[in-house]
Amino acid sequence: MSLRPGSMGRFTALRALAQRFAFAALVLVALGLMLLGRADAPVVESARTAVADAVSPALAVFSRPANVVAETVTNLRELAELRRENARLREANARLQHWQTVARRLRVENKRLRDLLNFVPMPGAESVSARVIADTGGSFARSVIVAVGREHGVEVGEAVATGEGLVGRVEAVGRRSARVLLLTDLNSRVPVKVQRTGAAGMLAGDNANRPRLLYADDSRVKSGDRIVTSGDGGAFPPGLPVGVVVSAGKEDV
């Protein structure tokens, strides 16, 4: 197919004219839309809503693959985390089963030794829970007031402990309250021993945050050793947890 020279010239002229006035036409269209929006805002808003309604089904269809991909990625991450957690739980379960077997064997061995020695167990200790209601300590004393007293069976000299171990002893008892002398008080002295070696010592308070371990064989005490009550003197039951050695010296710990 071929065009005549005259037709080719008119086509070239029309294209040049369109290119010359295209930018001006776009500017005029934009200005017209702006004026229309200012002149009749409800009409423009209605047109915008109609366009949104028309394209919303297509947008919903296009968004579904993205949502599916996001959910799939999330599920894969959760699956990987569940696998790691399952592995950790399996390891923990194996350790617990091992220690359960050891505990059962030790219980049987302990029963046999008790039978051989005709051991008479100590009577079970009774306890009462209390809330600290006042701190009566100062620069030269470390004590607290608890909301239990003689009405609750509390007596002077009894041990006071938390979930972590021994914290002091009852020094004075009222009808509904009692004063507890803490282990850190300057007047506190508790017979203790090193659980690992059995080395005996005396836990002495000095009004500091950490009491000292006196008279213990320094060569047999190391940082990290657990300290428990020895039961010497009958002041406290033996075996109550007291604390952990944080530093060792030549004269005290």
PDB file of C-alpha atoms in Angstrom:
ATOM      1  CA  MET A   1       0.000   0.000   0.000  1.00  0.00           C
ATOM      2  CA  SER A   2       1.321   3.451  -0.876  1.00  0.00           C
ATOM      3  CA  LEU A   3       0.250   7.016  -0.124  1.00  0.00           C
ATOM      4  CA  ARG A   4       0.194   9.818  -2.561  1.00  0.00           C
ATOM      5  CA  PRO A   5       2.578  12.699  -2.031  1.00  0.00           C
ATOM      6  CA  GLY A   6      -0.299  15.061  -1.166  1.00  0.00           C
ATOM      7  CA  SER A   7      -1.713  12.722   1.454  1.00  0.00           C
ATOM      8  CA  MET A   8       1.720  12.221   3.011  1.00  0.00           C
ATOM      9  CA  GLY A   9       2.177  15.978   3.312  1.00  0.00           C
ATOM     10  CA  ARG A  10      -1.185  16.488   5.017  1.00  0.00           C
ATOM     11  CA  PHE A  11      -0.470  13.651   7.482  1.00  0.00           C
ATOM     12  CA  THR A  12       2.895  15.155   8.394  1.00  0.00           C
ATOM     13  CA  ALA A  13       1.319  18.556   8.886  1.00  0.00           C
ATOM     14  CA  LEU A  14      -1.436  17.181  11.132  1.00  0.00           C
ATOM     15  CA  ARG A  15       1.122  15.295  13.269  1.00  0.00           C
ATOM     16  CA  ALA A  16       3.265  18.396  13.654  1.00  0.00           C
ATOM     17  CA  LEU A  17       0.178  20.420  14.646  1.00  0.00           C
ATOM     18  CA  ALA A  18      -0.878  17.784  17.221  1.00  0.00           C
ATOM     19  CA  GLN A  19       2.576  17.714  18.744  1.00  0.00           C
ATOM     20  CA  ARG A  20       2.645  21.511  18.905  1.00  0.00           C
ATOM     21  CA  PHE A  21      -0.676  21.861  20.738  1.00  0.00           C
ATOM     22  CA  ALA A  22      -0.689  18.590  22.771  1.00  0.00           C
ATOM     23  CA  PHE A  23       0.916  20.114  25.885  1.00  0.00           C
ATOM     24  CA  ALA A  24      -1.389  23.121  25.745  1.00  0.00           C
ATOM     25  CA  ALA A  25      -4.402  20.822  25.410  1.00  0.00           C
ATOM     26  CA  LEU A  26      -3.367  18.787  28.457  1.00  0.00           C
ATOM     27  CA  VAL A  27      -2.910  21.953  30.510  1.00  0.00           C
ATOM     28  CA  LEU A  28      -6.359  23.152  29.473  1.00  0.00           C
ATOM     29  CA  VAL A  29      -7.917  19.799  30.384  1.00  0.00           C
ATOM     30  CA  ALA A  30      -6.260  19.861  33.813  1.00  0.00           C
ATOM     31  CA  LEU A  31      -7.436  23.421  34.448  1.00  0.00           C
ATOM     32  CA  GLY A  32     -10.899  22.440  33.351  1.00  0.00           C
ATOM     33  CA  LEU A  33     -11.003  19.528  35.781  1.00  0.00           C
ATOM     34  CA  MET A  34      -9.789  21.758  38.617  1.00  0.00           C
ATOM     35  CA  LEU A  35     -12.438  24.358  37.852  1.00  0.00           C
ATOM     36  CA  LEU A  36     -15.086  21.662  37.604  1.00  0.00           C
ATOM     37  CA  GLY A  37     -14.057  20.249  40.989  1.00  0.00           C
ATOM     38  CA  ARG A  38     -14.271  23.678  42.610  1.00  0.00           C
ATOM     39  CA  ALA A  39     -17.478  24.635  40.873  1.00  0.00           C
ATOM     40  CA  ASP A  40     -19.428  21.452  41.605  1.00  0.00           C
ATOM     41  CA  ALA A  41     -17.730  19.302  44.232  1.00  0.00           C
ATOM     42  CA  PRO A  42     -20.633  16.804  44.629  1.00  0.00           C
ATOM     43  CA  VAL A  43     -20.444  15.948  40.930  1.00  0.00           C
ATOM     44  CA  VAL A  44     -16.715  15.275  41.119  1.00  0.00           C
ATOM     45  CA  GLU A  45     -17.123  13.231  44.300  1.00  0.00           C
ATOM     46  CA  SER A  46     -19.889  11.200  42.677  1.00  0.00           C
ATOM     47  CA  ALA A  47     -17.681  10.538  39.661  1.00  0.00           C
ATOM     48  CA  ARG A  48     -14.792   9.528  41.892  1.00  0.00           C
ATOM     49  CA  THR A  49     -17.030   7.160  43.847  1.00  0.00           C
ATOM     50  CA  ALA A  50     -18.373   5.657  40.652  1.00  0.00           C
ATOM     51  CA  VAL A  51     -14.850   5.040  39.369  1.00  0.00           C
ATOM     52  CA  ALA A  52     -13.846   3.461  42.690  1.00  0.00           C
ATOM     53  CA  ASP A  53     -16.901   1.204  42.587  1.00  0.00           C
ATOM     54  CA  ALA A  54     -16.088   0.197  39.040  1.00  0.00           C
ATOM     55  CA  VAL A  55     -12.478  -0.756  39.702  1.00  0.00           C
ATOM     56  CA  SER A  56     -12.936  -2.253  43.208  1.00  0.00           C
ATOM     57  CA  PRO A  57     -13.712  -5.784  41.912  1.00  0.00           C
ATOM     58  CA  ALA A  58     -10.541  -5.753  39.857  1.00  0.00           C
ATOM     59  CA  LEU A  59      -8.515  -4.455  42.821  1.00  0.00           C
ATOM     60  CA  ALA A  60      -9.961  -7.168  45.043  1.00  0.00           C
ATOM     61  CA  VAL A  61      -8.982  -9.825  42.515  1.00  0.00           C
ATOM     62  CA  PHE A  62      -5.459  -8.432  42.187  1.00  0.00           C
ATOM     63  CA  SER A  63      -5.013  -8.223  45.976  1.00  0.00           C
ATOM     64  CA  ARG A  64      -5.891 -11.867  46.614  1.00  0.00           C
ATOM     65  CA  PRO A  65      -2.602 -13.315  45.334  1.00  0.00           C
ATOM     66  CA  ALA A  66      -0.666 -10.873  47.499  1.00  0.00           C
ATOM     67  CA  ASN A  67      -2.693 -11.866  50.579  1.00  0.00           C
ATOM     68  CA  VAL A  68      -2.223 -15.537  49.803  1.00  0.00           C
ATOM     69  CA  VAL A  69       1.542 -15.066  49.456  1.00  0.00           C
ATOM     70  CA  ALA A  70       1.723 -13.133  52.749  1.00  0.00           C
ATOM     71  CA  GLU A  71      -0.279 -15.806  54.584  1.00  0.00           C
ATOM     72  CA  THR A  72       1.889 -18.535  53.101  1.00  0.00           C
ATOM     73  CA  VAL A  73       5.086 -16.799  54.211  1.00  0.00           C
ATOM     74  CA  THR A  74       3.650 -16.318  57.716  1.00  0.00           C
ATOM     75  CA  ASN A  75       2.621 -19.968  57.910  1.00  0.00           C
ATOM     76  CA  LEU A  76       6.079 -21.097  56.803  1.00  0.00           C
ATOM     77  CA  ARG A  77       7.727 -18.940  59.487  1.00  0.00           C
ATOM     78  CA  GLU A  78       5.377 -20.265  62.145  1.00  0.00           C
ATOM     79  CA  LEU A  79       6.062 -23.822  60.995  1.00  0.00           C
ATOM     80  CA  ALA A  80       9.825 -23.291  61.252  1.00  0.00           C
ATOM     81  CA  GLU A  81       9.439 -21.800  64.743  1.00  0.00           C
ATOM     82  CA  LEU A  82       7.227 -24.717  65.795  1.00  0.00           C
ATOM     83  CA  ARG A  83       9.843 -27.173  64.593  1.00  0.00           C
ATOM     84  CA  ARG A  84      12.566 -25.429  66.607  1.00  0.00           C
ATOM     85  CA  GLU A  85      10.323 -25.299  69.675  1.00  0.00           C
ATOM     86  CA  ASN A  86       9.465 -28.973  69.232  1.00  0.00           C
ATOM     87  CA  ALA A  87      13.168 -29.833  69.127  1.00  0.00           C
ATOM     88  CA  ARG A  88      13.797 -27.849  72.323  1.00  0.00           C
ATOM     89  CA  LEU A  89      10.877 -29.543  74.059  1.00  0.00           C
ATOM     90  CA  ARG A  90      12.149 -32.966  73.025  1.00  0.00           C
ATOM     91  CA  GLU A  91      15.566 -32.196  74.510  1.00  0.00           C
ATOM     92  CA  ALA A  92      14.007 -30.879  77.720  1.00  0.00           C
ATOM     93  CA  ASN A  93      11.761 -33.938  77.961  1.00  0.00           C
ATOM     94  CA  ALA A  94      14.747 -36.238  77.536  1.00  0.00           C
ATOM     95  CA  ARG A  95      16.609 -34.431  80.331  1.00  0.00           C
ATOM     96  CA  LEU A  96      13.585 -34.601  82.616  1.00  0.00           C
ATOM     97  CA  GLN A  97      13.154 -38.316  81.987  1.00  0.00           C
ATOM     98  CA  HIS A  98      16.827 -38.852  82.804  1.00  0.00           C
ATOM     99  CA  TRP A  99      16.585 -36.958  86.099  1.00  0.00           C
ATOM    100  CA  GLN A 100      13.317 -38.711  86.911  1.00  0.00           C
ATOM    101  CA  THR A 101      15.091 -42.040  86.586  1.00  0.00           C
ATOM    102  CA  VAL A 102      17.944 -40.808  88.786  1.00  0.00           C
ATOM    103  CA  ALA A 103      15.485 -39.489  91.392  1.00  0.00           C
ATOM    104  CA  ARG A 104      13.634 -42.789  91.542  1.00  0.00           C
ATOM    105  CA  ARG A 105      16.871 -44.710  91.979  1.00  0.00           C
ATOM    106  CA  LEU A 106      18.024 -42.359  94.732  1.00  0.00           C
ATOM    107  CA  ARG A 107      14.670 -42.602  96.482  1.00  0.00           C
ATOM    108  CA  VAL A 108      14.881 -46.388  96.549  1.00  0.00           C
ATOM    109  CA  GLU A 109      18.480 -46.233  97.784  1.00  0.00           C
ATOM    110  CA  ASN A 110      17.548 -43.687 100.446  1.00  0.00           C
ATOM    111  CA  LYS A 111      14.691 -45.873 101.678  1.00  0.00           C
ATOM    112  CA  ARG A 112      16.993 -48.873 101.976  1.00  0.00           C
ATOM    113  CA  LEU A 113      19.532 -46.859 103.973  1.00  0.00           C
ATOM    114  CA  ARG A 114      16.795 -45.524 106.266  1.00  0.00           C
ATOM    115  CA  ASP A 115      15.581 -49.060 106.879  1.00  0.00           C
ATOM    116  CA  LEU A 116      19.122 -50.269 107.650  1.00  0.00           C
ATOM    117  CA  LEU A 117      19.708 -47.425 110.108  1.00  0.00           C
ATOM    118  CA  ASN A 118      16.220 -47.638 111.593  1.00  0.00           C
ATOM    119  CA  PHE A 119      16.007 -43.917 110.888  1.00  0.00           C
ATOM    120  CA  VAL A 120      13.310 -41.895 112.644  1.00  0.00           C
ATOM    121  CA  PRO A 121      12.405 -38.871 110.489  1.00  0.00           C
ATOM    122  CA  MET A 122      12.006 -35.445 112.004  1.00  0.00           C
ATOM    123  CA  PRO A 123       8.457 -34.174 112.421  1.00  0.00           C
ATOM    124  CA  GLY A 124       7.234 -32.107 109.526  1.00  0.00           C
ATOM    125  CA  ALA A 125       7.623 -28.364 109.884  1.00  0.00           C
ATOM    126  CA  GLU A 126       4.564 -26.137 109.907  1.00  0.00           C
ATOM    127  CA  SER A 127       4.549 -22.800 108.147  1.00  0.00           C
ATOM    128  CA  VAL A 128       2.396 -19.704 107.863  1.00  0.00           C
ATOM    129  CA  SER A 129       2.526 -17.108 105.109  1.00  0.00           C
ATOM    130  CA  ALA A 130       2.806 -13.445 105.993  1.00  0.00           C
ATOM    131  CA  ARG A 131       3.087 -10.066 104.314  1.00  0.00           C
ATOM    132  CA  VAL A 132       5.725  -7.503 105.193  1.00  0.00           C
ATOM    133  CA  ILE A 133       3.907  -4.392 106.399  1.00  0.00           C
ATOM    134  CA  ALA A 134       6.799  -2.198 107.579  1.00  0.00           C
ATOM    135  CA  ASP A 135      10.549  -1.823 107.320  1.00  0.00           C
ATOM    136  CA  THR A 136      11.930  -0.889 110.732  1.00  0.00           C
ATOM    137  CA  GLY A 137      15.543  -0.982 109.622  1.00  0.00           C
ATOM    138  CA  GLY A 138      17.905   1.969 109.623  1.00  0.00           C
ATOM    139  CA  SER A 139      21.601   2.757 109.564  1.00  0.00           C
ATOM    140  CA  PHE A 140      22.294   0.366 112.444  1.00  0.00           C
ATOM    141  CA  ALA A 141      19.524  -2.241 112.140  1.00  0.00           C
ATOM    142  CA  ARG A 142      18.013  -4.534 109.547  1.00  0.00           C
ATOM    143  CA  SER A 143      14.524  -5.764 110.469  1.00  0.00           C
ATOM    144  CA  VAL A 144      10.952  -5.821 109.158  1.00  0.00           C
ATOM    145  CA  ILE A 145       7.445  -6.190 110.571  1.00  0.00           C
ATOM    146  CA  VAL A 146       5.192  -8.989 109.277  1.00  0.00           C
ATOM    147  CA  ALA A 147       1.426  -9.267 109.679  1.00  0.00           C
ATOM    148  CA  VAL A 148       1.322 -12.464 111.771  1.00  0.00           C
ATOM    149  CA  GLY A 149       1.654 -13.003 115.510  1.00  0.00           C
ATOM    150  CA  ARG A 150       0.730 -15.236 118.437  1.00  0.00           C
ATOM    151  CA  GLU A 151      -2.791 -15.670 117.058  1.00  0.00           C
ATOM    152  CA  HIS A 152      -1.229 -17.457 114.089  1.00  0.00           C
ATOM    153  CA  GLY A 153       1.105 -19.662 116.137  1.00  0.00           C
ATOM    154  CA  VAL A 154       4.274 -17.603 115.608  1.00  0.00           C
ATOM    155  CA  GLU A 155       6.936 -17.793 118.340  1.00  0.00           C
ATOM    156  CA  VAL A 156      10.209 -16.046 119.060  1.00  0.00           C
ATOM    157  CA  GLY A 157      13.252 -17.648 117.400  1.00  0.00           C
ATOM    158  CA  GLU A 158      11.425 -19.294 114.530  1.00  0.00           C
ATOM    159  CA  ALA A 159      12.975 -19.214 111.074  1.00  0.00           C
ATOM    160  CA  VAL A 160      11.619 -16.857 108.411  1.00  0.00           C
ATOM    161  CA  ALA A 161      12.121 -17.791 104.772  1.00  0.00           C
ATOM    162  CA  THR A 162      11.025 -16.783 101.299  1.00  0.00           C
ATOM    163  CA  GLY A 163      10.891 -18.861  98.155  1.00  0.00           C
ATOM    164  CA  GLU A 164      14.635 -18.301  97.695  1.00  0.00           C
ATOM    165  CA  GLY A 165      15.715 -19.324 101.203  1.00  0.00           C
ATOM    166  CA  LEU A 166      16.251 -18.166 104.780  1.00  0.00           C
ATOM    167  CA  VAL A 167      16.003 -14.417 105.383  1.00  0.00           C
ATOM    168  CA  GLY A 168      16.000 -14.142 109.179  1.00  0.00           C
ATOM    169  CA  ARG A 169      14.386 -15.173 112.449  1.00  0.00           C
ATOM    170  CA  VAL A 170      11.507 -13.924 114.585  1.00  0.00           C
ATOM    171  CA  GLU A 171      12.866 -11.626 117.299  1.00  0.00           C
ATOM    172  CA  ALA A 172       9.670 -10.296 118.888  1.00  0.00           C
ATOM    173  CA  VAL A 173       6.038 -11.391 118.654  1.00  0.00           C
ATOM    174  CA  GLY A 174       2.830  -9.504 119.267  1.00  0.00           C
ATOM    175  CA  ARG A 175      -0.746 -10.643 119.071  1.00  0.00           C
ATOM    176  CA  ARG A 176      -1.095  -9.879 115.354  1.00  0.00           C
ATOM    177  CA  SER A 177       2.392  -8.862 114.270  1.00  0.00           C
ATOM    178  CA  ALA A 178       6.001  -9.942 114.620  1.00  0.00           C
ATOM    179  CA  ARG A 179       9.403  -8.363 114.117  1.00  0.00           C
ATOM    180  CA  VAL A 180      11.893 -10.273 111.976  1.00  0.00           C
ATOM    181  CA  LEU A 181      15.646  -9.816 112.405  1.00  0.00           C
ATOM    182  CA  LEU A 182      17.190 -10.148 108.950  1.00  0.00           C
ATOM    183  CA  LEU A 183      20.380 -12.071 108.190  1.00  0.00           C
ATOM    184  CA  THR A 184      22.104  -8.819 107.269  1.00  0.00           C
ATOM    185  CA  ASP A 185      21.610  -7.283 110.736  1.00  0.00           C
ATOM    186  CA  LEU A 186      24.724  -6.696 112.816  1.00  0.00           C
ATOM    187  CA  ASN A 187      23.332  -8.896 115.608  1.00  0.00           C
ATOM    188  CA  SER A 188      22.488 -11.849 113.357  1.00  0.00           C
ATOM    189  CA  ARG A 189      24.532 -15.064 113.707  1.00  0.00           C
ATOM    190  CA  VAL A 190      23.449 -18.259 111.941  1.00  0.00           C
ATOM    191  CA  PRO A 191      25.345 -21.612 112.019  1.00  0.00           C
ATOM    192  CA  VAL A 192      25.752 -22.727 108.401  1.00  0.00           C
ATOM    193  CA  LYS A 193      27.773 -25.059 106.227  1.00  0.00           C
ATOM    194  CA  VAL A 194      28.961 -25.288 102.639  1.00  0.00           C
ATOM    195  CA  GLN A 195      26.643 -27.727 100.904  1.00  0.00           C
ATOM    196  CA  ARG A 196      29.302 -29.020  98.521  1.00  0.00           C
ATOM    197  CA  THR A 197      31.995 -29.837 101.105  1.00  0.00           C
ATOM    198  CA  GLY A 198      30.205 -29.773 104.462  1.00  0.00           C
ATOM    199  CA  ALA A 199      32.632 -27.129 105.803  1.00  0.00           C
ATOM    200  CA  ALA A 200      31.024 -25.477 108.835  1.00  0.00           C
ATOM    201  CA  GLY A 201      30.930 -21.749 109.410  1.00  0.00           C
ATOM    202  CA  MET A 202      28.967 -18.864 110.881  1.00  0.00           C
ATOM    203  CA  LEU A 203      26.963 -16.450 108.776  1.00  0.00           C
ATOM    204  CA  ALA A 204      27.384 -13.006 110.330  1.00  0.00           C
ATOM    205  CA  GLY A 205      25.528  -9.858 109.375  1.00  0.00           C
ATOM    206  CA  ASP A 206      27.239  -6.474 109.350  1.00  0.00           C
ATOM    207  CA  ASN A 207      24.372  -4.197 108.209  1.00  0.00           C
ATOM    208  CA  ALA A 208      25.655  -4.475 104.630  1.00  0.00           C
ATOM    209  CA  ASN A 209      23.670  -5.926 101.764  1.00  0.00           C
ATOM    210  CA  ARG A 210      25.602  -9.224 101.949  1.00  0.00           C
ATOM    211  CA  PRO A 211      26.438 -11.073 105.173  1.00  0.00           C
ATOM    212  CA  ARG A 212      29.846 -12.693 105.700  1.00  0.00           C
ATOM    213  CA  LEU A 213      30.750 -16.354 106.182  1.00  0.00           C
ATOM    214  CA  LEU A 214      33.151 -16.641 109.131  1.00  0.00           C
ATOM    215  CA  TYR A 215      35.267 -19.492 110.483  1.00  0.00           C
ATOM    216  CA  ALA A 216      34.894 -21.598 107.327  1.00  0.00           C
ATOM    217  CA  ASP A 217      37.929 -23.373 105.873  1.00  0.00           C
ATOM    218  CA  ASP A 218      38.879 -20.962 103.091  1.00  0.00           C
ATOM    219  CA  SER A 219      40.545 -23.683 101.037  1.00  0.00           C
ATOM    220  CA  ARG A 220      37.235 -25.569 100.855  1.00  0.00           C
ATOM    221  CA  VAL A 221      35.055 -22.619  99.861  1.00  0.00           C
ATOM    222  CA  LYS A 222      34.703 -21.387  96.269  1.00  0.00           C
ATOM    223  CA  SER A 223      32.602 -18.812  94.509  1.00  0.00           C
ATOM    224  CA  GLY A 224      29.259 -20.301  93.541  1.00  0.00           C
ATOM    225  CA  ASP A 225      29.085 -22.706  96.523  1.00  0.00           C
ATOM    226  CA  ARG A 226      25.642 -22.951  98.077  1.00  0.00           C
ATOM    227  CA  ILE A 227      25.312 -22.219 101.788  1.00  0.00           C
ATOM    228  CA  VAL A 228      22.686 -23.983 103.953  1.00  0.00           C
ATOM    229  CA  THR A 229      21.881 -24.033 107.648  1.00  0.00           C
ATOM    230  CA  SER A 230      23.842 -26.638 109.616  1.00  0.00           C
ATOM    231  CA  GLY A 231      21.317 -27.100 112.419  1.00  0.00           C
ATOM    232  CA  ASP A 232      23.992 -26.625 115.083  1.00  0.00           C
ATOM    233  CA  GLY A 233      22.585 -25.268 118.338  1.00  0.00           C
ATOM    234  CA  GLY A 234      19.038 -26.123 117.335  1.00  0.00           C
ATOM    235  CA  ALA A 235      18.282 -22.537 116.295  1.00  0.00           C
ATOM    236  CA  PHE A 236      17.295 -23.474 112.734  1.00  0.00           C
ATOM    237  CA  PRO A 237      16.417 -26.749 111.008  1.00  0.00           C
ATOM    238  CA  PRO A 238      19.331 -28.166 109.000  1.00  0.00           C
ATOM    239  CA  GLY A 239      19.434 -27.845 105.240  1.00  0.00           C
ATOM    240  CA  LEU A 240      17.579 -24.555 104.790  1.00  0.00           C
ATOM    241  CA  PRO A 241      19.035 -22.686 101.785  1.00  0.00           C
ATOM    242  CA  VAL A 242      20.716 -19.443 102.791  1.00  0.00           C
ATOM    243  CA  GLY A 243      22.605 -18.128  99.786  1.00  0.00           C
ATOM    244  CA  VAL A 244      25.475 -18.509  97.356  1.00  0.00           C
ATOM    245  CA  VAL A 245      29.117 -17.519  97.817  1.00  0.00           C
ATOM    246  CA  VAL A 246      29.924 -14.549  95.589  1.00  0.00           C
ATOM    247  CA  SER A 247      33.549 -14.025  96.605  1.00  0.00           C
ATOM    248  CA  ALA A 248      36.112 -15.867  98.757  1.00  0.00           C
ATOM    249  CA  GLY A 249      38.726 -14.302 101.026  1.00  0.00           C
ATOM    250  CA  LYS A 250      41.271 -15.468 103.573  1.00  0.00           C
ATOM    251  CA  GLU A 251      39.190 -14.676 106.651  1.00  0.00           C
ATOM    252  CA  ASP A 252      35.614 -14.474 105.482  1.00  0.00           C
ATOM    253  CA  VAL A 253      33.412 -15.046 102.446  1.00  0.00           C
TER     254      VAL A 253
END
